[in-house]
XYZ file of C-alpha atoms in Angstrom:
732
model
C -10.976 13.765 -26.861
C -9.984 10.604 -25.323
C -6.763 9.925 -23.487
C -4.874 7.095 -24.508
C -1.951 6.013 -22.274
C 1.489 4.892 -23.662
C 2.160 1.134 -23.278
C 5.102 0.242 -20.670
C 8.286 -0.220 -22.284
C 10.733 -3.153 -21.311
C 13.781 -1.307 -20.530
C 15.907 -4.591 -21.792
C 14.277 -5.758 -24.608
C 12.603 -2.408 -25.582
C 9.226 -4.209 -26.321
C 5.945 -2.997 -24.834
C 4.572 -5.293 -22.331
C 0.976 -6.350 -22.673
C -1.156 -4.805 -20.291
C -4.866 -4.483 -20.709
C -5.693 -0.938 -20.548
C -9.377 -1.689 -20.290
C -10.920 1.719 -18.848
C -13.767 -0.352 -17.454
C -11.348 -2.081 -14.977
C -10.772 1.104 -13.164
C -14.426 2.152 -12.690
C -15.057 5.436 -14.091
C -17.627 6.155 -11.493
C -14.908 6.950 -9.126
C -13.281 10.342 -9.399
C -10.302 11.874 -7.223
C -11.012 14.758 -4.605
C -9.661 18.075 -5.336
C -7.615 18.003 -2.087
C -5.205 20.606 -3.424
C -6.857 24.167 -3.018
C -7.434 26.216 -6.179
C -5.496 29.393 -5.642
C -7.140 31.377 -8.262
C -7.842 35.365 -8.167
C -11.206 34.749 -6.059
C -9.407 32.581 -3.482
C -6.130 34.945 -3.026
C -8.593 37.952 -2.848
C -10.751 36.352 -0.161
C -7.718 35.134 1.796
C -6.151 38.741 1.645
C -9.414 40.347 2.795
C -9.413 38.425 5.945
C -7.853 39.791 9.329
C -5.865 37.804 11.591
C -8.921 37.693 13.818
C -10.790 36.147 10.993
C -8.372 33.197 10.625
C -8.317 32.942 14.388
C -12.147 32.553 14.360
C -11.768 29.923 11.608
C -9.400 27.856 13.597
C -11.835 27.897 16.699
C -14.537 26.907 14.185
C -12.505 23.734 13.319
C -12.340 22.792 16.880
C -16.032 23.332 17.495
C -16.957 21.056 14.551
C -14.359 18.465 15.935
C -16.186 18.580 19.205
C -19.638 18.340 17.598
C -18.296 15.231 15.648
C -17.103 13.651 18.738
C -20.524 14.387 20.536
C -22.969 12.973 17.547
C -20.688 9.990 16.969
C -20.709 9.045 20.585
C -24.567 9.449 20.811
C -24.792 7.131 17.477
C -22.697 4.617 19.404
C -24.710 4.826 22.633
C -27.928 4.206 20.569
C -26.511 1.296 18.453
C -25.277 -0.320 21.984
C -28.502 0.222 23.718
C -30.686 -1.371 20.633
C -28.515 -4.131 20.221
C -28.462 -5.065 23.943
C -32.289 -4.645 23.982
C -33.042 -6.629 21.039
C -30.458 -9.443 21.448
C -31.487 -9.763 24.779
C -35.304 -10.075 23.871
C -34.145 -12.964 21.422
C -31.642 -14.851 23.452
C -34.326 -14.741 26.378
C -37.218 -16.035 24.105
C -35.068 -18.824 22.805
C -33.659 -19.600 26.092
C -37.165 -19.994 27.769
C -38.145 -22.264 24.627
C -34.975 -24.382 24.903
C -35.736 -25.068 28.743
C -39.321 -25.768 27.830
C -38.508 -28.419 25.219
C -35.276 -29.818 26.953
C -37.202 -32.310 29.257
C -40.314 -32.934 27.094
C -38.554 -33.007 23.745
C -39.185 -31.257 20.602
C -35.959 -29.223 20.510
C -36.295 -28.878 16.772
C -38.858 -26.413 17.539
C -36.291 -24.174 19.348
C -34.040 -24.479 16.431
C -36.765 -23.265 14.014
C -37.337 -20.358 16.696
C -33.737 -19.369 16.708
C -33.414 -19.456 12.824
C -36.668 -17.452 12.207
C -35.603 -14.485 14.870
C -32.452 -14.479 13.151
C -33.935 -14.404 9.515
C -36.190 -11.888 10.538
C -33.809 -9.103 11.930
C -31.283 -10.056 9.040
C -34.341 -9.582 6.652
C -35.068 -5.878 7.753
C -31.071 -5.052 7.538
C -30.609 -6.999 4.232
C -33.456 -5.141 2.567
C -32.502 -1.828 3.859
C -28.972 -2.240 2.482
C -29.638 -4.210 -0.886
C -32.689 -1.995 -1.956
C -32.214 1.454 -0.537
C -28.270 1.958 0.119
C -25.804 -0.379 -1.244
C -22.873 1.601 -0.052
C -23.675 0.894 3.371
C -23.033 -2.888 3.023
C -19.839 -4.296 5.156
C -18.057 -1.924 7.776
C -17.447 0.600 5.549
C -13.771 0.857 6.351
C -12.551 0.375 2.794
C -14.950 3.068 1.482
C -13.639 5.277 4.171
C -9.953 4.503 3.217
C -10.536 5.175 -0.089
C -12.164 8.779 0.591
C -8.976 9.606 2.898
C -6.987 8.648 0.167
C -8.393 10.744 -2.133
C -10.878 8.953 -4.013
C -14.506 10.219 -4.353
C -16.769 7.198 -3.601
C -20.395 7.871 -4.522
C -23.023 8.252 -1.581
C -20.205 7.227 0.948
C -20.880 10.248 3.285
C -24.657 10.610 2.690
C -27.241 10.987 5.537
C -29.364 8.292 4.010
C -25.930 6.024 4.225
C -25.579 6.791 7.789
C -29.339 5.878 8.501
C -29.129 2.555 6.688
C -25.681 1.543 8.294
C -27.029 2.450 11.675
C -30.199 0.319 11.225
C -28.499 -2.300 9.156
C -25.774 -2.873 11.818
C -28.236 -3.349 14.631
C -30.355 -5.848 12.662
C -27.202 -7.825 11.936
C -25.642 -8.156 15.283
C -29.290 -8.776 16.738
C -29.674 -11.287 13.955
C -26.718 -13.535 15.269
C -24.388 -13.182 12.393
C -20.788 -13.485 12.990
C -20.078 -9.728 12.718
C -19.385 -6.817 15.282
C -21.082 -3.393 15.626
C -17.570 -1.771 16.014
C -16.178 -1.759 12.490
C -19.277 0.330 11.156
C -18.931 2.966 13.833
C -15.832 4.352 11.718
C -18.097 4.788 8.394
C -20.689 6.400 10.753
C -18.339 8.745 12.198
C -17.005 9.780 8.930
C -20.405 10.355 7.656
C -21.256 12.610 10.814
C -17.893 14.558 10.124
C -18.804 15.177 6.386
C -22.176 16.636 7.427
C -21.355 18.404 10.322
C -18.256 20.219 8.875
C -20.644 21.806 5.725
C -23.205 23.154 7.992
C -25.977 21.892 5.808
C -27.753 18.775 4.691
C -28.013 18.319 0.897
C -30.338 15.089 1.382
C -32.894 17.129 3.623
C -32.227 20.171 1.427
C -31.604 22.362 4.736
C -28.863 24.833 4.888
C -28.080 26.227 8.335
C -25.686 29.063 6.792
C -22.820 27.841 8.966
C -19.377 26.829 8.170
C -19.495 27.900 4.658
C -15.785 28.439 4.734
C -15.478 24.416 4.836
C -17.113 23.622 2.148
C -14.470 22.269 -0.082
C -12.606 18.802 -0.408
C -9.737 20.126 1.345
C -11.215 20.852 4.411
C -13.803 18.237 4.512
C -11.452 15.199 3.990
C -9.635 16.455 7.258
C -12.877 16.369 9.040
C -13.579 12.771 7.870
C -10.308 11.692 9.468
C -11.525 13.164 12.641
C -14.810 11.533 12.412
C -13.004 8.050 11.378
C -11.139 8.379 14.513
C -13.991 9.226 16.705
C -15.639 6.162 15.429
C -12.674 3.949 16.486
C -12.674 5.765 19.794
C -16.480 5.344 20.487
C -16.044 1.584 19.409
C -13.119 0.561 21.677
C -12.708 3.443 24.215
C -9.248 4.189 22.567
C -8.689 7.856 21.650
C -5.015 7.242 20.886
C -5.957 4.189 18.992
C -8.461 6.120 16.858
C -5.872 8.884 16.091
C -3.524 6.159 15.057
C -5.878 4.314 12.963
C -6.721 7.538 11.054
C -3.005 7.937 10.415
C -2.328 4.330 9.574
C -5.301 3.264 7.524
C -6.542 6.479 6.142
C -5.389 9.933 5.414
C -2.648 10.621 3.120
C -1.897 13.941 4.366
C -1.259 14.936 7.888
C 0.232 17.717 10.254
C 0.375 18.620 13.783
C -2.655 20.610 14.057
C -4.795 17.939 12.597
C -3.231 15.476 15.112
C -4.497 17.569 18.035
C -8.185 18.157 16.452
C -8.576 14.603 15.960
C -7.444 13.479 19.116
C -9.864 16.099 20.717
C -12.744 14.763 18.551
C -11.801 10.982 19.738
C -11.626 12.191 23.346
C -15.082 13.874 23.112
C -16.498 10.845 21.557
C -15.190 8.604 24.134
C -16.700 10.861 26.910
C -19.821 11.295 25.524
C -20.463 7.556 24.898
C -19.149 6.718 28.571
C -21.476 9.597 30.175
C -24.661 8.276 28.501
C -24.141 4.724 29.064
C -23.383 5.350 32.681
C -27.107 7.186 33.022
C -28.533 4.379 31.186
C -27.028 1.744 33.440
C -28.396 3.741 36.436
C -24.938 4.814 37.677
C -24.559 8.518 36.643
C -21.097 9.684 36.846
C -19.606 6.167 36.811
C -17.555 6.383 33.514
C -16.645 2.578 33.349
C -17.733 2.095 29.777
C -15.568 3.958 27.473
C -16.272 2.147 24.252
C -18.923 -0.311 22.711
C -16.734 -3.053 23.508
C -15.238 -3.484 26.985
C -12.543 -6.041 27.429
C -12.601 -5.450 31.210
C -9.452 -5.036 33.460
C -6.596 -7.035 33.633
C -4.397 -7.150 36.870
C -0.995 -8.024 35.849
C -0.064 -9.669 39.365
C -2.567 -12.450 38.563
C -1.971 -12.690 34.854
C 1.989 -12.379 33.726
C 4.123 -13.675 31.170
C 7.815 -14.597 31.312
C 10.593 -14.162 28.657
C 10.473 -17.642 27.702
C 7.019 -17.302 26.408
C 8.068 -14.557 23.709
C 8.974 -17.278 21.273
C 5.798 -18.918 21.630
C 3.983 -15.621 20.942
C 6.140 -14.949 17.983
C 4.778 -18.502 16.682
C 1.349 -17.788 17.409
C 1.778 -14.675 15.475
C 2.982 -16.625 12.498
C 0.171 -18.863 12.749
C -2.300 -15.797 12.996
C -0.691 -14.342 9.777
C -1.390 -17.976 7.912
C -4.694 -17.865 9.085
C -5.518 -14.506 8.173
C -4.148 -15.183 4.807
C -6.345 -18.315 4.569
C -9.277 -16.458 5.632
C -8.618 -13.397 2.847
C -8.025 -15.821 0.123
C -11.308 -17.990 0.800
C -13.028 -14.376 1.117
C -11.602 -13.222 -2.378
C -12.927 -16.143 -4.276
C -16.216 -15.814 -2.312
C -16.505 -12.229 -3.384
C -15.544 -12.985 -6.922
C -18.426 -15.481 -6.822
C -20.818 -12.567 -5.529
C -19.887 -10.259 -8.167
C -20.497 -12.696 -10.974
C -23.659 -14.232 -9.621
C -25.169 -12.527 -6.617
C -25.408 -9.184 -7.985
C -29.118 -8.477 -7.879
C -30.794 -7.105 -4.553
C -33.034 -10.068 -4.226
C -30.378 -12.633 -4.691
C -28.228 -10.536 -1.991
C -31.120 -10.697 0.512
C -31.718 -14.277 0.110
C -27.944 -14.890 0.672
C -28.112 -12.905 3.833
C -31.046 -15.017 4.955
C -29.484 -18.149 4.014
C -26.221 -17.381 6.287
C -28.376 -16.197 9.263
C -30.275 -19.621 8.999
C -27.192 -21.691 8.621
C -25.543 -19.690 11.588
C -28.509 -20.347 13.921
C -28.452 -24.128 12.796
C -24.774 -24.572 13.224
C -24.685 -22.857 16.800
C -27.615 -24.940 17.782
C -26.068 -28.250 16.750
C -22.572 -27.135 18.345
C -24.433 -26.667 21.796
C -26.766 -29.655 21.482
C -23.847 -32.184 21.000
C -21.441 -30.422 23.338
C -20.762 -32.003 26.807
C -18.730 -29.363 28.172
C -20.325 -29.003 31.183
C -19.049 -26.444 33.887
C -20.326 -25.596 37.320
C -22.395 -22.398 37.742
C -20.678 -20.667 40.721
C -21.406 -17.571 42.286
C -18.907 -15.471 40.129
C -20.609 -16.503 36.760
C -23.025 -13.779 35.774
C -23.887 -15.277 32.279
C -27.128 -13.559 31.356
C -28.054 -16.385 28.885
C -26.244 -19.424 30.256
C -28.156 -22.687 28.833
C -28.374 -25.684 31.285
C -29.566 -28.134 28.367
C -28.539 -31.682 29.409
C -26.049 -30.439 31.845
C -26.700 -31.469 35.547
C -28.307 -29.072 37.910
C -25.911 -26.199 38.810
C -24.051 -26.528 35.816
C -23.979 -24.725 32.120
C -23.153 -25.628 28.660
C -19.721 -24.037 28.117
C -20.410 -24.122 24.339
C -23.277 -21.951 24.741
C -21.281 -19.316 26.347
C -19.492 -18.927 23.143
C -22.212 -19.169 20.620
C -25.682 -18.149 22.532
C -24.238 -14.588 23.098
C -23.412 -11.409 21.289
C -19.834 -11.593 20.014
C -18.729 -8.838 22.800
C -19.803 -11.063 25.528
C -18.105 -13.857 24.131
C -14.880 -12.084 23.859
C -15.334 -10.941 27.568
C -15.933 -14.454 28.723
C -12.848 -15.845 26.731
C -10.903 -13.070 28.283
C -11.877 -13.440 31.965
C -13.135 -16.736 32.939
C -10.528 -18.795 34.823
C -8.440 -21.744 33.561
C -10.637 -24.914 33.409
C -13.850 -22.971 32.030
C -13.555 -24.374 28.734
C -12.223 -27.729 27.277
C -9.792 -27.758 24.479
C -12.555 -29.765 22.154
C -14.968 -26.764 22.542
C -12.518 -24.312 21.952
C -11.231 -26.018 18.859
C -14.586 -26.474 17.529
C -15.906 -22.983 18.147
C -12.728 -21.233 16.541
C -13.064 -23.501 13.612
C -16.581 -23.364 13.117
C -16.711 -19.325 13.915
C -13.782 -18.855 11.466
C -15.706 -20.078 8.480
C -18.912 -18.493 9.615
C -17.096 -15.053 9.670
C -15.571 -15.573 6.312
C -18.686 -16.327 4.635
C -20.417 -13.400 6.538
C -18.049 -10.710 5.272
C -19.155 -9.289 2.175
C -22.778 -9.890 2.670
C -25.327 -7.039 1.754
C -25.622 -6.212 5.425
C -23.908 -3.700 7.537
C -21.344 -5.221 9.840
C -17.811 -5.422 10.627
C -15.049 -7.959 10.838
C -13.070 -6.341 13.760
C -14.738 -8.102 16.761
C -15.566 -11.735 14.715
C -11.581 -11.668 14.130
C -10.597 -10.798 17.702
C -13.199 -13.425 18.939
C -11.178 -16.057 16.839
C -8.060 -15.043 18.223
C -9.480 -14.914 21.791
C -10.554 -18.544 21.267
C -7.642 -19.657 19.618
C -5.190 -17.904 22.053
C -6.956 -19.627 25.065
C -6.764 -22.918 23.419
C -3.169 -22.484 22.806
C -2.920 -21.432 26.321
C -4.473 -24.596 27.590
C -2.243 -26.852 25.257
C 0.951 -24.980 26.375
C -0.191 -24.981 30.231
C 0.298 -21.064 29.819
C -2.262 -18.521 29.764
C -1.748 -14.887 28.513
C -5.278 -13.759 26.957
C -4.539 -10.677 25.063
C -1.387 -11.543 23.350
C -2.582 -13.720 20.573
C -6.013 -12.157 20.409
C -5.041 -9.909 17.769
C -2.985 -12.134 15.453
C -5.753 -13.202 13.339
C -7.086 -9.748 13.196
C -3.844 -8.512 11.976
C -3.594 -11.288 9.624
C -6.796 -10.477 8.007
C -6.629 -6.555 7.689
C -3.091 -5.978 8.521
C -3.300 -3.226 11.212
C -0.268 -3.101 13.408
C 0.437 0.277 15.134
C -3.134 1.382 15.857
C -4.294 -2.150 16.804
C -1.623 -2.533 19.485
C -2.694 0.646 21.023
C -6.026 -0.077 20.793
C -5.544 -3.341 22.435
C -3.841 -1.757 25.481
C -6.333 0.896 25.662
C -9.226 -1.363 25.742
C -7.610 -3.610 28.390
C -6.258 -0.777 30.394
C -2.827 -2.482 31.024
C 0.224 -1.927 29.219
C 2.057 -4.928 30.375
C 0.933 -7.044 27.280
C 2.321 -4.226 25.063
C 5.337 -5.986 23.985
C 3.977 -9.255 23.246
C 0.896 -7.741 21.453
C 3.236 -5.800 19.398
C 5.379 -8.747 18.395
C 2.200 -11.276 17.611
C 0.636 -8.347 15.513
C 3.824 -7.562 13.351
C 4.679 -10.991 12.563
C 1.187 -11.651 11.641
C 1.222 -8.887 9.159
C 4.671 -9.667 7.731
C 3.524 -13.514 7.179
C 0.070 -12.455 5.916
C 1.578 -10.022 3.408
C 3.736 -12.776 2.035
C 0.733 -14.758 0.878
C -2.231 -12.457 0.270
C -3.175 -8.647 0.675
C -5.005 -7.336 3.690
C -8.886 -8.042 3.309
C -9.691 -4.234 3.115
C -7.205 -3.765 0.159
C -8.540 -7.029 -1.488
C -12.139 -5.540 -1.228
C -10.746 -2.075 -2.595
C -9.118 -3.720 -5.552
C -12.286 -5.870 -6.628
C -14.377 -2.771 -6.294
C -12.225 -1.032 -9.311
C -11.085 1.800 -6.960
C -8.023 3.695 -8.056
C -6.368 3.566 -4.864
C -2.839 4.577 -4.262
C -0.635 2.895 -1.782
C 1.973 4.541 0.351
C 4.706 3.877 -2.156
C 5.135 3.464 -5.805
C 6.020 0.171 -7.247
C 9.529 -0.980 -6.283
C 10.508 -1.792 -10.020
C 9.385 1.595 -11.287
C 12.201 4.051 -11.251
C 12.781 3.290 -14.870
C 9.495 4.604 -15.768
C 8.950 8.345 -16.075
C 6.067 10.626 -16.327
C 5.942 10.810 -20.290
C 5.377 6.741 -20.020
C 2.420 6.935 -17.652
C 0.557 10.145 -18.709
C -2.519 10.323 -20.766
C -2.285 12.040 -24.163
C -3.517 13.965 -26.250
C -4.912 16.608 -23.723
C -7.971 18.389 -24.134
C -6.999 22.193 -23.367
C -8.940 25.334 -23.463
C -7.835 28.789 -24.372
C -7.865 31.533 -21.821
C -10.636 33.027 -23.499
C -12.676 30.532 -24.883
C -15.526 30.126 -26.741
C -18.711 29.071 -24.817
C -19.994 26.599 -27.493
C -16.448 24.743 -27.505
C -16.651 24.543 -23.647
C -20.287 23.169 -23.678
C -19.269 20.587 -26.290
C -16.325 19.176 -24.755
C -18.339 18.689 -21.196
C -21.082 17.134 -22.956
C -18.888 14.709 -24.768
C -20.345 11.363 -23.370
C -17.169 9.569 -24.413
C -14.912 11.631 -21.875
C -15.416 12.542 -18.207
C -12.262 14.581 -17.589
C -12.398 16.729 -14.777
C -9.281 18.964 -15.138
C -8.484 20.931 -18.437
C -5.326 22.649 -18.897
C -5.608 26.378 -19.762
C -3.257 27.492 -22.526
C -2.441 31.013 -24.204
C -1.072 31.582 -27.743
C 1.121 34.477 -27.754
C -0.208 36.959 -30.543
C 1.622 37.212 -33.855
C 3.964 34.495 -33.000
C 4.460 31.178 -34.504
C 5.639 29.453 -30.993
C 3.088 26.699 -29.578
C 0.454 27.554 -26.823
C 1.997 27.726 -23.440
C 0.351 26.528 -20.210
C -0.992 29.184 -18.104
C -3.463 27.448 -15.505
C -5.671 24.532 -14.982
C -9.465 24.674 -14.769
C -11.792 22.109 -13.240
C -14.926 20.806 -14.851
C -16.971 21.743 -11.714
C -15.919 25.234 -11.992
C -16.832 25.624 -15.667
C -20.191 24.163 -14.792
C -20.983 26.830 -12.395
C -19.703 29.571 -14.739
C -22.032 28.045 -17.308
C -24.976 28.006 -14.720
C -24.292 31.560 -13.884
C -23.791 32.465 -17.547
C -20.500 34.214 -16.921
C -19.821 35.120 -20.394
C -17.994 37.969 -22.321
C -20.222 39.752 -24.656
C -18.843 41.891 -27.349
C -21.588 44.567 -27.113
C -20.868 48.073 -28.612
C -16.912 47.285 -28.490
C -17.203 46.881 -24.786
C -16.634 43.763 -22.585
C -19.261 42.683 -20.051
C -18.886 39.925 -17.676
C -20.848 38.895 -14.575
C -18.952 39.043 -11.437
C -18.890 35.765 -9.550
C -17.782 34.971 -5.654
C -16.375 31.905 -4.146
C -19.741 31.580 -2.398
C -21.292 30.580 -5.623
C -19.076 27.827 -5.999
C -19.300 26.753 -2.394
C -23.079 26.881 -2.610
C -22.973 24.078 -5.537
C -20.428 21.770 -3.733
C -20.486 18.846 -3.543
C -23.385 18.174 -5.975
C -22.503 19.862 -9.078
C -25.184 19.967 -11.677
C -24.436 17.816 -14.949
C -23.877 19.695 -17.865
C -26.982 18.479 -19.351
C -29.012 20.307 -17.138
C -27.555 23.579 -17.959
C -29.378 25.458 -20.993
C -27.242 27.259 -23.369
C -28.903 29.060 -26.431
C -27.739 29.261 -29.698
C -26.598 33.113 -29.398
C -24.920 32.468 -25.979
C -22.696 29.408 -27.574
C -21.135 32.378 -29.528
C -20.153 34.529 -26.477
C -16.789 33.956 -25.104
C -15.730 32.784 -21.426
C -12.813 34.300 -19.824
C -11.125 31.911 -17.604
C -8.080 33.976 -16.112
C -10.091 35.015 -12.827
C -11.225 31.487 -12.290
C -8.267 29.063 -13.299
C -5.565 27.853 -10.843
C -2.555 29.921 -12.242
C 0.044 27.694 -10.617
C -0.867 24.119 -11.057
C 1.733 21.368 -10.320
C 3.746 20.574 -13.187
C 6.555 18.204 -14.013
C 8.962 17.847 -16.913
C 8.380 14.696 -19.016
C 11.466 12.790 -17.583
C 10.486 13.120 -14.115
C 10.606 9.588 -12.559
C 7.132 7.763 -11.749
C 8.203 7.493 -7.874
C 8.588 11.266 -7.797
C 5.209 11.634 -9.550
C 3.617 9.139 -7.068
C 4.849 10.939 -3.993
C 3.271 14.154 -5.348
C -0.068 12.515 -5.808
C 0.094 10.558 -2.431
C 1.354 13.474 -0.326
C -0.351 16.433 -1.859
C -3.657 14.810 -2.840
C -3.420 15.748 -6.396
C -6.080 14.982 -8.857
C -4.285 15.926 -11.966
C -0.686 16.580 -12.729
C 0.276 18.398 -15.928
C 3.572 17.141 -17.759
C 5.295 19.761 -19.794
C 8.055 19.993 -22.239
C 11.089 22.465 -22.107
C 9.093 25.228 -23.437
C 6.092 24.964 -21.007
C 4.017 23.288 -23.599
C 1.553 20.757 -22.463
C 2.154 17.206 -23.714
C 0.239 15.053 -21.376
C -1.922 14.854 -18.158
C -0.925 12.201 -15.207
C -4.286 11.321 -13.616
C -4.927 9.149 -10.531
C -6.195 6.253 -12.707
C -2.956 6.321 -14.723
C -1.113 5.820 -11.553
C -3.360 3.069 -10.073
C -3.360 1.094 -13.440
C 0.467 1.064 -13.585
C 0.640 0.169 -9.778
C -1.604 -2.856 -10.254
C 0.555 -4.038 -13.184
C -0.461 -6.859 -15.608
C -1.237 -9.454 -13.057
C -3.487 -7.062 -10.988
C -5.385 -6.189 -13.988
C -5.970 -9.555 -15.062
C -7.269 -10.335 -11.931
C -9.928 -7.368 -12.072
C -10.706 -8.690 -15.466
C -11.279 -12.380 -14.153
C -13.351 -10.883 -11.287
C -15.643 -8.748 -13.786
C -16.103 -11.444 -16.406
């Protein structure tokens, strides 16, 4: 039976608003997580049997899992860093030798072709891996992790295969010279590691280590994924506190004090693991000076300071950063719509990635070739890939420092090179060019992040402003475009402070990021939110729409509702679950008072996954010789089936079994969250957002079920008419 939501009513004119309630707009492949514990009889009996020592062991296990998450995330970050350094170093060394060979004798076009071919070779491998093997591994993965922590079940987002493709893809993307960074995908990688470790088994490898079985449910798994995302941020930037704040600001909708400590522990372990193994790799065991994949270096407050009269300048730069971020997001929005319509086949996606790789190489080479910004190569310069090109002996091409390098090295050079190392023309052209290259690159079918490109744009633009204003405070404006693009404030401020190791710039960084976010929000949503909406994900924001107080639960609920009796016929359950026109995941359970004309009343809620497990194990009530017999089931049977519950089509039920009955009393949740029909929409929204609900039963005064509020109902009304029309535009 289908759910048909009621139309919005205009409170003034009393007319329904014309909102296109097309179910395809909010994709049916995205379902909600069951973050709310199912407190049925089996669950309560298990909890009551557990001793205080048992609960203490469970808490210790949570800390052990967080430690393992930190160690594995740090090792993955270390592997990515070493591979990128090796592959990119080999590529730039070969190109440098080729350029030096042909500079005097002519034929630099061969160097350009070599650069483009090497870029395309790396990107081809990464693009094929993503487009043909695991499309969910495209991009940074941050929007997908945000959705998962928000309570949306994104298919394949935390699979082992996704992790492998993500790691290989990001190595190829960065080594391929694209305008991307390797730091963003670490957040997704950490989330996948957390999801796997916390379950004590791998469904992809079909290996069960018989560990951590208690945590095989959405409630626990999502908390550990929060720790994994924070560990990824910590490994990327060497910022444990920033990782915790990122998980809080951008991710989890549920939070408590113990979760904070466990996530911080995972972040610290991740940073230490990466630091320790990189020190061994660099031949300096015990020298823990590489806390993250990106190391901005140390800033001495005595040598670089700012004054109170510069604060208005920082605020203006923040406003400009917000405008630039809004422009970036708007351009990328229309580019993404174009890709959804015309570049949706894997072969076309790989071809587009190759085109971007070739154009990036061509543009970089052209900018270096025509640049006449030559700087002296003094003893303090330690550029590994410095190009002389047409500069005099003892000089190097300054434009090559920005383009002929990995983005991380370019950021460090912009931070630490003394005034006079770049002329304004070089910085201006680099900022403009890299801005459009990064905008074109984000959204390709490759694993890549937008963190470092946006920071690199901010660093170059901030240094340019410093030259023009005869002032230089490198870290203040660097995050403005990034905040303008992704709208991070608190976590990015702490990340910048931790990554630079200097709190001196805390105030200007905070001002710049806040103003950039405010200005950017006025014109356009954040980049991650844009891509979440274009993927038709029923994402719930922090607050309900400001004008929704006049709406009630009755006006947004889905009705009529498919309900089951407390003792239901097996054939009826199979028919409802097999109905291809519906994909309901929660069914209210009602009970009819015998010998009474009163309507059936709500007595519980049962999930599709529970019913499938019951059918699989044939937990039927058979009337044999006037005696009821039913197979006993334990919570372990449900945990063993989690998270890949079999489809109803794979379960065979004979004709005789269809006539049997199924008693749902022991397995249903007898105390589901319920609201009266006149409950305001903001209150309903808060229940979903804070408690992580998947279904909310709407009942009348006599506890009779009249509707069911789902995440899709709330997301649809949160989007409103304009948002749904945008989705319809993108998908047609």
